[in-house]
Tab-separated table of C-alpha atoms in Angstrom:
chain	number	residue	atom	x	y	z
A	1	ASP	CA	172.437	77.363	83.535
A	2	THR	CA	169.483	76.081	81.512
A	3	GLU	CA	169.023	72.742	83.201
A	4	VAL	CA	165.739	70.911	83.532
A	5	THR	CA	166.096	67.677	85.494
A	6	GLN	CA	163.756	64.729	84.993
A	7	THR	CA	163.543	61.569	87.069
A	8	PRO	CA	163.537	58.693	86.594
A	9	LYS	CA	165.395	58.315	83.300
A	10	HIS	CA	163.678	55.010	82.583
A	11	LEU	CA	160.442	53.517	83.930
A	12	VAL	CA	158.754	50.197	83.296
A	13	MET	CA	155.253	49.738	84.631
A	14	GLY	CA	152.323	47.411	84.336
A	15	MET	CA	148.874	48.533	83.292
A	16	THR	CA	147.587	48.386	86.877
A	17	ASN	CA	150.479	50.309	88.436
A	18	LYS	CA	150.527	53.877	89.684
A	19	LYS	CA	153.740	55.821	89.148
A	20	SER	CA	154.897	59.416	88.935
A	21	LEU	CA	157.342	61.312	86.765
A	22	LYS	CA	159.170	64.262	88.262
A	23	CYS	CA	160.591	67.422	86.719
A	24	GLU	CA	162.606	70.144	88.431
A	25	GLN	CA	164.093	73.466	87.321
A	26	HIS	CA	165.871	76.183	89.305
A	27	MET	CA	165.984	78.897	86.644
A	28	GLY	CA	163.098	80.865	88.120
A	29	HIS	CA	160.902	79.949	85.174
A	30	ARG	CA	157.162	80.352	85.752
A	31	ALA	CA	155.881	78.154	82.919
A	32	MET	CA	156.360	74.398	82.740
A	33	TYR	CA	155.241	71.855	80.171
A	34	TRP	CA	154.758	68.151	79.624
A	35	TYR	CA	155.266	66.649	76.164
A	36	LYS	CA	154.937	63.111	74.845
A	37	GLN	CA	157.228	61.919	72.061
A	38	LYS	CA	156.885	58.666	70.156
A	39	ALA	CA	159.803	57.227	68.214
A	40	LYS	CA	160.762	59.240	65.115
A	41	LYS	CA	157.964	61.741	65.775
A	42	PRO	CA	158.092	65.321	67.063
A	43	PRO	CA	157.081	66.163	70.632
A	44	GLU	CA	153.353	66.568	71.265
A	45	LEU	CA	152.194	69.019	73.911
A	46	MET	CA	150.187	67.524	76.784
A	47	PHE	CA	149.941	70.174	79.518
A	48	VAL	CA	151.068	73.726	80.265
A	49	TYR	CA	151.363	75.228	83.739
A	50	SER	CA	151.677	78.978	84.124
A	51	TYR	CA	152.392	80.376	87.582
A	52	GLU	CA	151.577	76.956	89.056
A	53	LYS	CA	148.110	76.861	87.469
A	54	LEU	CA	147.090	74.533	84.674
A	55	SER	CA	146.540	76.710	81.612
A	56	ILE	CA	146.471	74.200	78.751
A	57	ASN	CA	145.323	70.578	78.671
A	58	GLU	CA	145.533	69.173	75.169
A	59	SER	CA	142.661	66.709	75.604
A	60	VAL	CA	144.887	64.259	77.416
A	61	PRO	CA	143.221	61.126	78.887
A	62	SER	CA	142.535	61.261	82.616
A	63	ARG	CA	144.977	58.423	83.272
A	64	PHE	CA	147.591	61.197	83.038
A	65	SER	CA	147.300	63.647	85.936
A	66	PRO	CA	149.654	66.633	86.168
A	67	GLU	CA	150.550	68.446	89.357
A	68	CYS	CA	152.606	71.573	90.023
A	69	PRO	CA	153.384	71.705	93.780
A	70	ASN	CA	155.522	74.841	93.450
A	71	SER	CA	157.195	76.977	90.822
A	72	SER	CA	160.215	74.656	90.554
A	73	LEU	CA	158.509	71.277	90.456
A	74	LEU	CA	156.217	69.521	88.019
A	75	ASN	CA	154.878	66.000	88.411
A	76	LEU	CA	153.004	63.704	86.076
A	77	HIS	CA	151.010	61.008	87.846
A	78	LEU	CA	150.321	57.879	85.848
A	79	HIS	CA	147.559	55.351	86.492
A	80	ALA	CA	146.081	52.493	84.477
A	81	LEU	CA	148.189	53.240	81.418
A	82	GLN	CA	147.978	51.358	78.147
A	83	PRO	CA	150.868	49.884	76.130
A	84	GLU	CA	150.365	52.612	73.521
A	85	ASP	CA	151.318	55.168	76.184
A	86	SER	CA	154.893	53.925	75.988
A	87	ALA	CA	156.974	56.904	74.852
A	88	LEU	CA	159.576	59.461	75.862
A	89	TYR	CA	157.990	61.988	78.231
A	90	LEU	CA	159.630	65.383	78.117
A	91	CYS	CA	159.392	68.263	80.536
A	92	ALA	CA	160.206	71.823	79.493
A	93	SER	CA	160.212	75.241	81.111
A	94	SER	CA	160.259	78.872	80.000
A	95	GLN	CA	160.388	82.209	81.760
A	96	GLU	CA	156.702	82.757	81.189
A	97	ALA	CA	154.006	81.064	79.173
A	98	GLY	CA	153.650	82.765	75.807
A	99	LYS	CA	157.162	84.089	75.893
A	100	ASP	CA	160.671	83.052	75.370
A	101	ILE	CA	162.524	79.843	74.797
A	102	GLN	CA	161.405	76.477	76.105
A	103	TYR	CA	164.246	74.458	77.626
A	104	PHE	CA	163.783	70.707	77.707
A	105	GLY	CA	164.873	68.017	80.104
A	106	ALA	CA	166.444	64.735	78.977
A	107	GLY	CA	163.124	62.924	79.309
A	108	THR	CA	161.788	59.781	80.958
A	109	ARG	CA	161.620	56.706	78.752
A	110	LEU	CA	158.380	54.951	79.768
A	111	SER	CA	157.495	51.395	78.861
A	112	VAL	CA	154.020	50.065	79.712
A	113	LEU	CA	153.731	46.285	79.732
B	1	GLU	CA	145.703	75.553	61.304
B	2	ASP	CA	149.459	75.920	61.770
B	3	GLN	CA	151.596	73.652	59.633
B	4	VAL	CA	155.317	73.002	59.760
B	5	THR	CA	157.012	70.770	57.193
B	6	GLN	CA	160.670	69.833	57.329
B	7	SER	CA	162.704	68.448	54.460
B	8	PRO	CA	164.427	66.217	53.807
B	9	GLU	CA	163.283	63.647	56.372
B	10	ALA	CA	166.785	62.181	56.418
B	11	LEU	CA	170.114	63.446	55.110
B	12	ARG	CA	173.441	61.656	54.859
B	13	LEU	CA	176.548	63.787	54.419
B	14	GLN	CA	180.231	63.121	54.284
B	15	GLU	CA	182.303	64.998	56.824
B	16	GLY	CA	183.001	68.463	55.423
B	17	GLU	CA	180.120	68.349	52.935
B	18	SER	CA	178.024	71.477	53.561
B	19	SER	CA	174.231	71.392	53.147
B	20	SER	CA	170.959	72.977	54.237
B	21	LEU	CA	167.865	71.761	56.047
B	22	ASN	CA	164.498	73.308	55.198
B	23	CYS	CA	161.548	74.219	57.405
B	24	SER	CA	158.439	75.473	55.586
B	25	TYR	CA	155.671	76.919	57.690
B	26	THR	CA	152.119	78.207	57.463
B	27	VAL	CA	151.102	80.176	60.513
B	28	SER	CA	148.881	83.133	61.190
B	29	GLY	CA	150.993	85.737	62.953
B	30	LEU	CA	154.419	84.210	63.518
B	31	ARG	CA	155.747	84.911	66.965
B	32	GLY	CA	158.977	83.006	66.761
B	33	LEU	CA	160.560	80.130	64.873
B	34	PHE	CA	162.766	77.802	66.902
B	35	TRP	CA	165.439	75.314	65.939
B	36	TYR	CA	166.324	72.462	68.273
B	37	ARG	CA	168.800	69.610	68.062
B	38	GLN	CA	167.802	66.234	69.495
B	39	ASP	CA	170.119	63.290	70.082
B	40	PRO	CA	168.605	59.787	70.337
B	41	GLY	CA	166.838	59.221	73.656
B	42	LYS	CA	167.523	62.778	74.824
B	43	GLY	CA	165.477	65.949	75.079
B	44	PRO	CA	165.631	68.674	72.426
B	45	GLU	CA	168.493	71.139	72.869
B	46	PHE	CA	167.755	74.751	71.967
B	47	LEU	CA	169.786	76.193	69.086
B	48	PHE	CA	168.187	79.371	67.698
B	49	THR	CA	165.141	81.622	67.762
B	50	LEU	CA	164.224	83.782	64.764
B	51	TYR	CA	161.469	86.371	64.928
B	52	SER	CA	161.309	88.268	61.650
B	53	ALA	CA	162.029	87.720	57.962
B	54	GLY	CA	165.610	88.498	57.075
B	55	GLU	CA	166.937	87.574	60.483
B	56	GLU	CA	170.003	85.312	60.686
B	57	LYS	CA	171.751	83.647	63.608
B	58	GLU	CA	174.996	81.669	63.762
B	59	LYS	CA	176.582	79.241	66.143
B	60	GLU	CA	179.772	77.399	65.246
B	61	ARG	CA	179.035	75.454	62.031
B	62	LEU	CA	175.313	76.267	62.059
B	63	LYS	CA	173.518	79.250	60.574
B	64	ALA	CA	169.755	79.768	60.649
B	65	THR	CA	167.878	82.092	58.322
B	66	LEU	CA	164.218	83.102	58.063
B	67	THR	CA	161.911	84.260	55.272
B	68	LYS	CA	158.162	84.813	55.362
B	69	LYS	CA	157.498	81.203	54.369
B	70	GLU	CA	160.495	79.146	55.421
B	71	SER	CA	163.625	78.821	57.455
B	72	PHE	CA	166.904	77.188	56.562
B	73	LEU	CA	169.497	75.633	58.813
B	74	HIS	CA	172.807	75.754	56.978
B	75	ILE	CA	175.514	73.367	58.138
B	76	THR	CA	179.019	74.291	57.024
B	77	ALA	CA	181.727	71.598	56.939
B	78	PRO	CA	179.809	69.236	59.242
B	79	LYS	CA	181.522	66.809	61.594
B	80	PRO	CA	180.252	63.388	62.761
B	81	GLU	CA	179.258	64.946	66.109
B	82	ASP	CA	176.697	67.075	64.241
B	83	SER	CA	174.693	63.886	63.605
B	84	ALA	CA	171.295	64.310	65.271
B	85	THR	CA	167.666	65.089	64.517
B	86	TYR	CA	167.031	68.775	63.915
B	87	LEU	CA	163.568	70.007	64.858
B	88	CYS	CA	161.891	73.208	63.735
B	89	ALA	CA	158.952	74.678	65.678
B	90	VAL	CA	156.773	77.776	65.331
B	91	ARG	CA	154.809	79.823	67.810
B	92	ARG	CA	152.051	82.160	66.707
B	93	ASN	CA	150.285	85.120	68.232
B	94	ASN	CA	147.487	84.384	70.688
B	95	ALA	CA	148.533	80.759	71.146
B	96	GLY	CA	149.993	80.952	74.627
B	97	ASN	CA	153.334	79.244	74.445
B	98	MET	CA	152.226	76.382	72.255
B	99	LEU	CA	154.849	75.245	69.811
B	100	THR	CA	153.951	73.446	66.599
B	101	PHE	CA	156.795	71.137	65.634
B	102	GLY	CA	157.797	69.855	62.241
B	103	GLY	CA	158.608	66.199	61.742
B	104	GLY	CA	162.348	66.773	61.985
B	105	THR	CA	165.342	66.023	59.761
B	106	ARG	CA	167.612	63.146	60.770
B	107	LEU	CA	171.154	64.129	59.869
B	108	MET	CA	173.952	61.572	59.628
B	109	VAL	CA	177.493	62.774	59.015
B	110	LYS	CA	179.988	60.075	58.084
B	111	PRO	CA	183.726	60.454	58.656
């Protein structure tokens, strides 16, 4: 089983709202990732967590705040987003950071009004 | 800086018409080249990993090959359900698990 589950599938929010995206995996993977993907573009890495610690932050604005409560869960907290933040947000996991295959979830389609 | 270029950007095939997708890369110390398939509005689905020049992997109608400068994804006798975007990504030494993706090839297979 290589399943990464993301919720919600779709999210619409205003620029003053606070919302969270959730990602869960039960494969025992110790590295988890957040990517942002705009239409007809490849995924862009945002954050990497390794053993529940933030190891890579690709200069992402502070209105995006990641959290890794335990080895199976990854959250992305959203606050004061802009319309240009509308995109497909993808979560991925791998056995360890720096190794092995990244398995992706189905994504959350975010629209910021 | 790592660079990954995929060609063509879009490819239309008739069902049964075999073809190849190209992924050219420039990376210092390749530590894996990955092929993914992505359907519209979905996350990328892992297909293959290649680690060294000369390596080949197959899965159903797909075959991936790797040289020192590029990788090919060969599609033999494609079916309409093979229509998707195919993404190539590279990982290099000393880069954690950062993947550098190419722009993708959108494949459309008509019946």
